GROMACS .gro file of C-alpha atoms in nm:
model
  475
    1MET     CA    1  11.992  19.853  22.681
    2ILE     CA    2  11.659  20.005  22.717
    3GLU     CA    3  11.691  20.414  22.894
    4VAL     CA    4  11.454  20.394  23.225
    5GLN     CA    5  11.223  20.702  23.137
    6GLY     CA    6  11.061  20.972  23.376
    7VAL     CA    7  11.392  20.964  23.593
    8SER     CA    8  11.617  21.219  23.500
    9GLY     CA    9  11.758  21.480  23.809
   10ARG     CA   10  11.602  21.211  24.058
   11ARG     CA   11  11.745  21.003  24.293
   12VAL     CA   12  11.683  20.605  24.273
   13ALA     CA   13  11.823  20.326  24.495
   14VAL     CA   14  11.862  19.991  24.399
   15LEU     CA   15  11.903  19.683  24.612
   16GLY     CA   16  12.044  19.386  24.503
   17LEU     CA   17  12.326  19.412  24.206
   18GLY     CA   18  12.268  19.064  24.051
   19ARG     CA   19  12.228  19.063  23.668
   20SER     CA   20  11.883  19.214  23.730
   21GLY     CA   21  11.985  19.494  23.926
   22LEU     CA   22  12.300  19.616  23.779
   23SER     CA   23  12.092  19.621  23.473
   24ALA     CA   24  11.840  19.846  23.630
   25ALA     CA   25  12.124  20.052  23.762
   26ARG     CA   26  12.289  20.099  23.446
   27ALA     CA   27  11.957  20.167  23.273
   28LEU     CA   28  11.843  20.410  23.541
   29MET     CA   29  12.184  20.616  23.503
   30ALA     CA   30  12.129  20.644  23.100
   31GLY     CA   31  11.750  20.794  23.182
   32GLY     CA   32  11.919  21.032  23.393
   33ALA     CA   33  11.902  20.897  23.745
   34GLU     CA   34  12.124  20.959  24.001
   35VAL     CA   35  12.172  20.611  24.109
   36VAL     CA   36  12.260  20.484  24.489
   37ALA     CA   37  12.336  20.081  24.507
   38TRP     CA   38  12.363  19.839  24.780
   39ASP     CA   39  12.415  19.501  24.771
   40ASP     CA   40  12.492  19.269  25.099
   41THR     CA   41  12.734  19.069  24.929
   42ARG     CA   42  13.100  19.242  24.848
   43ALA     CA   43  13.153  19.137  24.498
   44PRO     CA   44  12.880  19.270  24.373
   45ARG     CA   45  12.894  19.577  24.554
   46GLU     CA   46  13.277  19.607  24.417
   47ASP     CA   47  13.175  19.509  24.022
   48ALA     CA   48  12.911  19.824  24.048
   49ALA     CA   49  13.151  20.045  24.221
   50SER     CA   50  13.411  19.966  23.965
   51GLU     CA   51  13.110  20.096  23.687
   52GLY     CA   52  13.111  20.423  23.880
   53PHE     CA   53  12.791  20.381  24.111
   54GLU     CA   54  12.740  20.532  24.434
   55ILE     CA   55  12.758  20.248  24.708
   56LYS     CA   56  12.562  20.280  25.010
   57ASP     CA   57  12.448  20.056  25.287
   58LEU     CA   58  12.059  20.151  25.257
   59SER     CA   59  11.967  19.965  25.584
   60ARG     CA   60  12.125  20.261  25.772
   61ASP     CA   61  11.930  20.570  25.917
   62GLU     CA   62  11.909  20.845  25.708
   63ALA     CA   63  12.039  20.618  25.387
   64LEU     CA   64  11.674  20.647  25.199
   65ASP     CA   65  11.678  21.052  25.259
   66GLY     CA   66  11.590  21.218  24.944
   67VAL     CA   67  11.525  20.893  24.745
   68ASP     CA   68  11.271  20.884  24.462
   69ARG     CA   69  11.205  20.524  24.411
   70LEU     CA   70  11.352  20.171  24.579
   71ILE     CA   71  11.401  19.930  24.293
   72VAL     CA   72  11.450  19.561  24.429
   73SER     CA   73  11.574  19.269  24.282
   74PRO     CA   74  11.371  18.936  24.255
   75GLY     CA   75  11.493  18.754  24.539
   76ILE     CA   76  11.425  18.994  24.778
   77PRO     CA   77  11.101  18.949  24.997
   78HIS     CA   78  10.918  19.280  25.026
   79LEU     CA   79  10.611  19.131  25.210
   80TYR     CA   80  10.639  18.732  25.313
   81PRO     CA   81  10.755  18.576  25.526
   82ALA     CA   82  10.896  18.885  25.603
   83PRO     CA   83  10.992  19.180  25.442
   84ASN     CA   84  11.382  19.305  25.363
   85ARG     CA   85  11.515  19.573  25.604
   86VAL     CA   86  11.548  19.852  25.299
   87VAL     CA   87  11.198  19.735  25.183
   88ALA     CA   88  11.039  19.808  25.493
   89ALA     CA   89  11.186  20.139  25.525
   90ALA     CA   90  11.082  20.230  25.200
   91LEU     CA   91  10.764  20.139  25.275
   92GLY     CA   92  10.764  20.338  25.598
   93LEU     CA   93  10.853  20.668  25.449
   94GLY     CA   94  10.612  20.619  25.139
   95ILE     CA   95  10.848  20.569  24.872
   96PRO     CA   96  10.763  20.384  24.556
   97VAL     CA   97  10.910  19.989  24.558
   98ASP     CA   98  10.918  19.885  24.208
   99ASN     CA   99  11.139  19.638  24.026
  100ASP     CA  100  11.311  19.607  23.653
  101ILE     CA  101  11.015  19.426  23.515
  102GLY     CA  102  10.802  19.766  23.625
  103LEU     CA  103  11.072  19.972  23.472
  104PHE     CA  104  11.034  19.799  23.129
  105PHE     CA  105  10.694  19.816  23.082
  106ARG     CA  106  10.679  20.232  23.176
  107SER     CA  107  10.979  20.302  22.930
  108LEU     CA  108  10.965  20.032  22.619
  109ALA     CA  109  10.728  20.271  22.408
  110THR     CA  110  10.923  20.609  22.270
  111GLU     CA  111  10.866  20.852  22.027
  112ALA     CA  112  10.987  20.651  21.767
  113TRP     CA  113  10.723  20.418  21.748
  114HIS     CA  114  10.506  20.712  21.583
  115ARG     CA  115  10.764  20.613  21.275
  116PHE     CA  116  10.666  20.267  21.271
  117ASP     CA  117  10.439  20.082  21.071
  118THR     CA  118  10.380  19.789  21.323
  119ALA     CA  119  10.439  19.905  21.710
  120PRO     CA  120  10.655  19.627  21.846
  121ARG     CA  121  10.476  19.365  22.061
  122VAL     CA  122  10.549  19.227  22.412
  123ILE     CA  123  10.456  18.858  22.469
  124ALA     CA  124  10.491  18.763  22.871
  125VAL     CA  125  10.503  18.410  22.988
  126THR     CA  126  10.424  18.329  23.316
  127GLY     CA  127  10.301  17.995  23.538
  128SER     CA  128  10.464  17.696  23.752
  129ASN     CA  129  10.619  17.485  23.517
  130GLY     CA  130  10.680  17.518  23.143
  131LYS     CA  131  10.743  17.863  23.148
  132SER     CA  132  11.102  17.874  23.044
  133THR     CA  133  11.052  17.601  22.769
  134THR     CA  134  10.706  17.775  22.608
  135SER     CA  135  10.904  18.098  22.640
  136ALA     CA  136  11.189  17.984  22.420
  137LEU     CA  137  10.973  17.790  22.193
  138ILE     CA  138  10.737  18.130  22.100
  139HIS     CA  139  11.129  18.285  22.053
  140HIS     CA  140  11.211  18.024  21.859
  141VAL     CA  141  10.904  17.997  21.607
  142LEU     CA  142  10.887  18.348  21.536
  143ALA     CA  143  11.288  18.382  21.443
  144GLU     CA  144  11.220  18.090  21.228
  145ALA     CA  145  10.893  18.279  21.072
  146GLY     CA  146  11.179  18.602  21.035
  147ARG     CA  147  11.039  18.818  21.295
  148ASP     CA  148  11.224  19.047  21.498
  149VAL     CA  149  11.258  18.872  21.797
  150GLN     CA  150  11.434  18.893  22.136
  151LEU     CA  151  11.357  18.700  22.509
  152ALA     CA  152  11.443  18.812  22.822
  153GLY     CA  153  11.350  18.803  23.219
  154ASN     CA  154  11.379  18.465  23.398
  155ILE     CA  155  11.562  18.352  23.076
  156GLY     CA  156  11.826  18.440  22.874
  157ARG     CA  157  11.880  18.859  22.890
  158GLY     CA  158  11.755  19.104  23.186
  159VAL     CA  159  11.511  19.292  23.017
  160LEU     CA  160  11.667  19.653  23.078
  161ASP     CA  161  11.937  19.501  22.844
  162LEU     CA  162  11.728  19.432  22.556
  163ASP     CA  163  11.788  19.625  22.231
  164PRO     CA  164  11.520  19.898  22.160
  165PRO     CA  165  11.277  19.719  21.958
  166GLY     CA  166  11.250  19.804  21.575
  167ASP     CA  167  10.935  19.826  21.334
  168GLY     CA  168  10.711  19.505  21.397
  169GLY     CA  169  10.949  19.347  21.680
  170VAL     CA  170  10.842  19.116  21.955
  171VAL     CA  171  10.983  19.037  22.286
  172VAL     CA  172  10.896  18.761  22.447
  173LEU     CA  173  10.900  18.772  22.806
  174GLU     CA  174  10.925  18.462  23.103
  175LEU     CA  175  10.800  18.634  23.433
  176SER     CA  176  10.829  18.436  23.718
  177SER     CA  177  10.567  18.499  24.069
  178TYR     CA  178  10.892  18.677  24.191
  179GLN     CA  179  10.879  18.913  23.892
  180THR     CA  180  10.501  18.988  23.831
  181GLU     CA  181  10.424  19.045  24.185
  182LEU     CA  182  10.616  19.394  24.242
  183ALA     CA  183  10.621  19.521  23.934
  184ARG     CA  184  10.361  19.870  23.884
  185ALA     CA  185  10.371  19.834  23.527
  186LEU     CA  186  10.253  19.517  23.352
  187THR     CA  187  10.106  19.581  22.995
  188PRO     CA  188  10.217  19.292  22.802
  189ASP     CA  189  10.020  19.274  22.433
  190VAL     CA  190   9.987  18.906  22.522
  191ALA     CA  191  10.013  18.731  22.817
  192VAL     CA  192  10.020  18.348  22.884
  193PHE     CA  193   9.969  18.162  23.185
  194THR     CA  194  10.078  17.783  23.144
  195ASN     CA  195   9.967  17.607  23.481
  196LEU     CA  196   9.972  17.654  23.850
  197SER     CA  197  10.114  17.421  24.104
  198ALA     CA  198  10.250  17.438  24.498
  199ASP     CA  199  10.579  17.647  24.484
  200HIS     CA  200  10.698  17.947  24.659
  201LEU     CA  201  10.427  17.926  24.923
  202ASP     CA  202  10.677  18.081  25.220
  203ARG     CA  203  10.725  18.389  25.006
  204HIS     CA  204  10.385  18.433  24.892
  205GLY     CA  205  10.205  18.347  25.237
  206GLY     CA  206  10.034  18.069  25.066
  207LEU     CA  207   9.883  17.917  24.733
  208GLY     CA  208   9.632  18.237  24.710
  209GLY     CA  209   9.913  18.456  24.733
  210TYR     CA  210  10.158  18.260  24.489
  211PHE     CA  211   9.840  18.267  24.203
  212ALA     CA  212   9.759  18.662  24.305
  213ALA     CA  213  10.123  18.690  24.186
  214LYS     CA  214  10.078  18.542  23.873
  215ARG     CA  215   9.722  18.691  23.829
  216ARG     CA  216   9.851  19.045  23.856
  217LEU     CA  217   9.988  19.003  23.436
  218PHE     CA  218   9.618  18.966  23.382
  219SER     CA  219   9.508  19.218  23.570
  220GLU     CA  220   9.749  19.559  23.597
  221GLY     CA  221   9.712  19.617  23.242
  222GLY     CA  222   9.481  19.420  23.044
  223PRO     CA  223   9.643  19.275  22.768
  224ASP     CA  224   9.512  19.222  22.397
  225ARG     CA  225   9.530  18.829  22.407
  226ALA     CA  226   9.509  18.599  22.725
  227VAL     CA  227   9.662  18.237  22.678
  228ILE     CA  228   9.533  18.044  22.975
  229GLY     CA  229   9.579  17.664  23.040
  230VAL     CA  230   9.300  17.565  23.233
  231ASP     CA  231   9.416  17.216  23.308
  232GLU     CA  232   9.386  17.363  23.685
  233ALA     CA  233   9.103  17.511  23.898
  234GLU     CA  234   9.294  17.836  23.885
  235GLY     CA  235   9.373  17.869  23.557
  236ARG     CA  236   8.954  17.814  23.449
  237PHE     CA  237   8.912  18.058  23.701
  238LEU     CA  238   9.127  18.319  23.548
  239ALA     CA  239   8.967  18.248  23.212
  240GLY     CA  240   8.656  18.335  23.331
  241GLN     CA  241   8.765  18.628  23.523
  242LEU     CA  242   8.910  18.766  23.177
  243SER     CA  243   8.585  18.664  22.924
  244GLU     CA  244   8.318  18.867  22.866
  245GLY     CA  245   8.149  18.586  22.728
  246PRO     CA  246   8.164  18.219  22.555
  247THR     CA  247   8.283  18.359  22.206
  248ASP     CA  248   8.562  18.648  22.352
  249ASP     CA  249   8.827  18.568  22.165
  250ARG     CA  250   9.041  18.796  22.335
  251VAL     CA  251   9.094  18.460  22.558
  252ILE     CA  252   9.256  18.135  22.422
  253ARG     CA  253   9.163  17.846  22.648
  254THR     CA  254   9.467  17.576  22.631
  255SER     CA  255   9.482  17.238  22.749
  256SER     CA  256   9.673  16.922  22.735
  257GLY     CA  257   9.464  16.616  22.793
  258GLN     CA  258   9.114  16.754  22.777
  259LYS     CA  259   8.837  16.858  22.555
  260LEU     CA  260   8.700  17.182  22.579
  261GLY     CA  261   8.372  17.245  22.485
  262GLY     CA  262   8.186  17.581  22.368
  263PRO     CA  263   8.198  17.840  22.075
  264GLY     CA  264   8.569  18.033  22.184
  265TRP     CA  265   8.907  18.016  22.097
  266ALA     CA  266   9.073  17.691  22.204
  267VAL     CA  267   9.414  17.484  22.177
  268VAL     CA  268   9.450  17.131  22.306
  269ALA     CA  269   9.659  16.868  22.279
  270ARG     CA  270   9.498  16.509  22.311
  271LYS     CA  271   9.693  16.141  22.238
  272GLY     CA  272   9.991  16.322  22.057
  273PHE     CA  273   9.778  16.585  21.814
  274LEU     CA  274   9.735  16.939  21.880
  275ALA     CA  275   9.391  17.108  21.775
  276GLU     CA  276   9.318  17.472  21.730
  277THR     CA  277   8.917  17.553  21.743
  278ARG     CA  278   8.718  17.884  21.640
  279LYS     CA  279   8.338  17.883  21.680
  280GLY     CA  280   8.333  17.530  21.716
  281LYS     CA  281   8.555  17.439  21.393
  282GLN     CA  282   8.898  17.277  21.370
  283VAL     CA  283   9.109  17.526  21.183
  284GLY     CA  284   9.486  17.379  21.250
  285ALA     CA  285   9.623  17.097  21.380
  286ILE     CA  286   9.955  16.953  21.432
  287ASP     CA  287  10.103  16.601  21.484
  288LEU     CA  288  10.311  16.632  21.800
  289ARG     CA  289  10.458  16.291  21.842
  290GLU     CA  290  10.754  16.320  21.620
  291ILE     CA  291  10.862  16.624  21.756
  292LYS     CA  292  11.190  16.552  21.942
  293GLY     CA  293  11.221  16.873  22.109
  294LEU     CA  294  10.886  16.804  22.257
  295PRO     CA  295  10.816  16.482  22.414
  296GLY     CA  296  10.573  16.424  22.656
  297ALA     CA  297  10.230  16.551  22.778
  298HIS     CA  298  10.364  16.819  22.989
  299ASN     CA  299  10.550  16.948  22.675
  300HIS     CA  300  10.267  16.923  22.463
  301GLN     CA  301  10.081  17.155  22.702
  302ASN     CA  302  10.411  17.372  22.637
  303ALA     CA  303  10.334  17.333  22.278
  304CYS     CA  304   9.917  17.474  22.292
  305ALA     CA  305  10.062  17.769  22.525
  306ALA     CA  306  10.306  17.862  22.232
  307TYR     CA  307  10.113  17.788  21.936
  308ALA     CA  308   9.798  17.984  22.057
  309ALA     CA  309  10.079  18.287  22.156
  310CYS     CA  310  10.208  18.260  21.809
  311ARG     CA  311   9.858  18.272  21.638
  312ALA     CA  312   9.772  18.583  21.838
  313THR     CA  313  10.063  18.750  21.671
  314GLY     CA  314   9.961  18.616  21.329
  315LEU     CA  315  10.152  18.374  21.232
  316ALA     CA  316   9.973  18.069  21.057
  317PRO     CA  317   9.948  17.733  21.181
  318ARG     CA  318  10.179  17.580  20.899
  319VAL     CA  319  10.491  17.815  20.990
  320ILE     CA  320  10.459  17.733  21.350
  321GLU     CA  321  10.450  17.375  21.276
  322ARG     CA  322  10.789  17.414  21.083
  323GLY     CA  323  10.926  17.604  21.377
  324PHE     CA  324  10.810  17.322  21.630
  325HIS     CA  325  11.012  17.038  21.409
  326SER     CA  326  11.309  17.270  21.450
  327PHE     CA  327  11.296  17.325  21.820
  328GLU     CA  328  11.568  17.138  21.987
  329GLY     CA  329  11.460  17.190  22.380
  330LEU     CA  330  11.611  17.355  22.638
  331PRO     CA  331  11.908  17.289  22.811
  332HIS     CA  332  11.838  17.074  23.145
  333ARG     CA  333  11.454  17.062  23.034
  334SER     CA  334  11.374  16.695  22.871
  335GLN     CA  335  11.703  16.758  22.678
  336ILE     CA  336  11.786  16.413  22.465
  337VAL     CA  337  12.142  16.429  22.551
  338ALA     CA  338  12.217  16.101  22.331
  339GLU     CA  339  12.099  15.759  22.170
  340THR     CA  340  12.306  15.486  22.211
  341GLY     CA  341  12.175  15.141  22.124
  342GLY     CA  342  11.857  15.169  22.125
  343VAL     CA  343  11.821  15.379  22.452
  344ARG     CA  344  11.735  15.707  22.460
  345ILE     CA  345  11.925  15.943  22.729
  346VAL     CA  346  11.727  16.297  22.845
  347ASN     CA  347  11.848  16.556  23.119
  348ASP     CA  348  11.572  16.698  23.268
  349SER     CA  349  11.755  16.826  23.598
  350LYS     CA  350  11.503  17.143  23.580
  351ALA     CA  351  11.299  16.905  23.725
  352THR     CA  352  11.351  17.012  24.102
  353ASN     CA  353  11.022  16.941  24.221
  354VAL     CA  354  10.793  16.606  24.278
  355ASP     CA  355  10.495  16.793  24.011
  356ALA     CA  356  10.775  16.873  23.729
  357ALA     CA  357  10.933  16.486  23.793
  358LEU     CA  358  10.591  16.319  23.748
  359LYS     CA  359  10.557  16.507  23.389
  360ALA     CA  360  10.855  16.383  23.309
  361LEU     CA  361  10.821  16.044  23.416
  362MET     CA  362  10.466  16.067  23.213
  363ALA     CA  363  10.654  16.116  22.872
  364PHE     CA  364  10.814  15.779  22.869
  365PRO     CA  365  10.705  15.407  22.898
  366ARG     CA  366  10.994  15.274  23.030
  367ILE     CA  367  11.259  15.478  23.221
  368ARG     CA  368  11.574  15.369  23.427
  369TRP     CA  369  11.520  15.713  23.660
  370ILE     CA  370  11.812  15.899  23.775
  371CYS     CA  371  11.680  16.083  24.087
  372GLY     CA  372  11.756  16.222  24.442
  373GLY     CA  373  11.881  16.551  24.614
  374LEU     CA  374  11.771  16.754  24.863
  375GLU     CA  375  11.389  16.687  24.894
  376LYS     CA  376  11.165  16.897  24.942
  377GLU     CA  377  10.824  16.952  25.109
  378GLY     CA  378  10.532  16.759  25.083
  379GLY     CA  379  10.740  16.414  25.035
  380LEU     CA  380  10.718  16.217  24.740
  381ALA     CA  381  10.385  16.078  24.732
  382ASN     CA  382  10.217  16.252  24.451
  383LEU     CA  383  10.491  16.076  24.194
  384ALA     CA  384  10.277  15.779  24.240
  385PRO     CA  385  10.094  15.787  23.871
  386GLY     CA  386  10.440  15.794  23.700
  387LEU     CA  387  10.602  15.517  23.904
  388PRO     CA  388  10.452  15.246  23.685
  389HIS     CA  389  10.662  15.361  23.419
  390VAL     CA  390  10.980  15.297  23.599
  391VAL     CA  391  11.214  14.997  23.565
  392LYS     CA  392  11.446  15.083  23.785
  393ALA     CA  393  11.567  15.456  24.018
  394TYR     CA  394  11.907  15.520  24.070
  395VAL     CA  395  11.941  15.745  24.364
  396ILE     CA  396  12.198  16.056  24.383
  397GLY     CA  397  12.238  16.242  24.673
  398ARG     CA  398  12.339  16.285  25.051
  399GLU     CA  399  12.032  16.143  25.168
  400ALA     CA  400  12.004  15.883  24.882
  401ALA     CA  401  11.872  15.617  25.122
  402ARG     CA  402  11.573  15.784  25.263
  403PHE     CA  403  11.488  15.931  24.909
  404ALA     CA  404  11.468  15.595  24.805
  405LEU     CA  405  11.185  15.457  25.097
  406GLY     CA  406  10.960  15.735  24.960
  407LEU     CA  407  10.976  15.518  24.612
  408ASN     CA  408  10.697  15.298  24.729
  409GLY     CA  409  10.731  14.965  24.494
  410VAL     CA  410  10.997  15.093  24.296
  411GLU     CA  411  11.343  14.891  24.267
  412ALA     CA  412  11.584  15.173  24.405
  413ALA     CA  413  11.986  15.153  24.366
  414ILE     CA  414  12.097  15.396  24.612
  415CYS     CA  415  12.417  15.511  24.390
  416THR     CA  416  12.491  15.836  24.585
  417THR     CA  417  12.689  15.988  24.348
  418MET     CA  418  12.555  16.106  23.993
  419SER     CA  419  12.870  15.876  23.838
  420ALA     CA  420  12.750  15.546  23.980
  421ALA     CA  421  12.423  15.628  23.899
  422VAL     CA  422  12.492  15.652  23.511
  423GLU     CA  423  12.730  15.420  23.500
  424ALA     CA  424  12.468  15.168  23.637
  425ALA     CA  425  12.164  15.331  23.443
  426MET     CA  426  12.379  15.272  23.124
  427ALA     CA  427  12.500  14.953  23.203
  428GLU     CA  428  12.146  14.798  23.264
  429ALA     CA  429  11.923  14.996  22.996
  430GLN     CA  430  11.767  14.768  22.738
  431PRO     CA  431  11.671  14.884  22.387
  432GLY     CA  432  11.335  15.096  22.381
  433GLU     CA  433  11.398  15.250  22.729
  434VAL     CA  434  11.490  15.579  22.831
  435VAL     CA  435  11.780  15.685  23.058
  436LEU     CA  436  11.593  16.012  23.247
  437LEU     CA  437  11.754  16.241  23.506
  438ALA     CA  438  11.464  16.419  23.661
  439PRO     CA  439  11.594  16.414  24.033
  440ALA     CA  440  11.231  16.527  24.162
  441ALA     CA  441  11.466  16.751  24.450
  442ALA     CA  442  11.654  17.068  24.457
  443SER     CA  443  12.078  17.003  24.346
  444PHE     CA  444  12.204  17.198  24.694
  445ASP     CA  445  12.320  16.871  24.877
  446GLN     CA  446  12.560  16.848  24.616
  447TYR     CA  447  12.563  17.105  24.341
  448ASP     CA  448  12.538  17.453  24.345
  449ASN     CA  449  12.233  17.504  24.126
  450PHE     CA  450  12.055  17.226  23.830
  451GLU     CA  451  12.247  17.354  23.586
  452ARG     CA  452  12.563  17.229  23.738
  453ARG     CA  453  12.381  16.880  23.842
  454GLY     CA  454  12.263  16.834  23.418
  455ASP     CA  455  12.633  16.945  23.317
  456ASP     CA  456  12.750  16.678  23.554
  457PHE     CA  457  12.521  16.372  23.414
  458ILE     CA  458  12.575  16.495  23.054
  459THR     CA  459  12.971  16.535  23.100
  460GLU     CA  460  12.919  16.099  23.263
  461VAL     CA  461  12.689  16.055  22.978
  462ARG     CA  462  12.944  16.141  22.695
  463ALA     CA  463  13.269  15.988  22.869
  464ARG     CA  464  13.046  15.632  22.862
  465ILE     CA  465  12.903  15.684  22.455
  466GLY     CA  466  13.264  15.792  22.390
  467ALA     CA  467  13.386  15.451  22.528
  468ASP     CA  468  13.104  15.223  22.365
  469GLY     CA  469  13.008  15.434  22.062
  470GLY     CA  470  12.649  15.606  22.009
  471THR     CA  471  12.484  15.976  21.892
  472ALA     CA  472  12.540  16.208  22.113
  473ALA     CA  473  12.333  16.539  22.090
  474ASP     CA  474  12.446  16.868  22.110
  475ALA     CA  475  12.394  17.041  22.421
   0.00000   0.00000   0.00000
């Protein structure tokens, strides 16, 4: 646990007692704070009470009397579309509002660091798509290289549940816009911006507010190195704001598909090859085509970001390449589930929006596509560039027929259930094709979350692999 500093003897309120909220409450108490906590749901309140925390409805009059600061869990809005009533009351009283990420950055460095030969470092990754894979890939490469490294944030453990890093230790954080928008301290050593596409717009008051939330990771403390994906206008703008000139190597620009000019530090993937250039000369290269854990252009974009971040910590290109080859990918994100009869079966249940699903479709030439679910705003029109890769769609979800109508020019079977979709897709798939779950929709019409949906897909696939033969990958 990382004990929160500067709170001894102070009364601190914690709103929301999920994973991050409860770990924040524990870390605050360990730092000597008097903690008062609340969650609108009974079960989390009871769990916190069993650990000895004072439970108090923070929305009641005078509940915030004497409170020094309010710590808010990521899912609780503080500005758009409307602030939570407790947050609004705290702001009205002049009480600072923070989250566990802010507490982490203000509490990480301790007196023990003066005895270290190499100070610990933090690599923080944000963006719309690919940040989980990028974070996990950085963690994997550093671990394979023998570094003392931990992974936390929006993936894995809560940030305050981490062990205090030792001499030369590295902490890799995946940070969502919900986490970066509110943290009062953001001081990573290396900050990574993968890409930007429209998401969470209600929460941030539009695309500009969403980008501003991501941008705070780079503007609040100023990282020593910034790795910026420049495939979108926002990334190019951010790189330009951070750089002092074309040769400023504090900014590493990355791209999948573009050729980047200029004398600066860049990492680019094109036609399956990653290339690192500095001062106009190539200094490193990796053939990504045979790395099974990183299929498709979207994963090559992730590879560029992870490569650049690892280079910023001093790793050599060959060391990074070895780490790439042993990376198996994350569950539900371009996860290879099995190969049978020349057919590859891939679980990308995390592709819950059109942009993520399009990237998955562009990764393979001939696809038996399992899709559908709770359709998001904006429709399916932006899937058009990937639809020529689809041999046939197998649509699931309660509104499968309506979803299928949006797949212009694609043969579609209305399957409704995962079992029926997997049965049909695997029976009809030919050698060289890919059976791909990339729903382009939320899961909540049939499943609690995208993980449950992906697990169901894997279960259905392996039931048939067991019957028909083939090679199943480890989940």
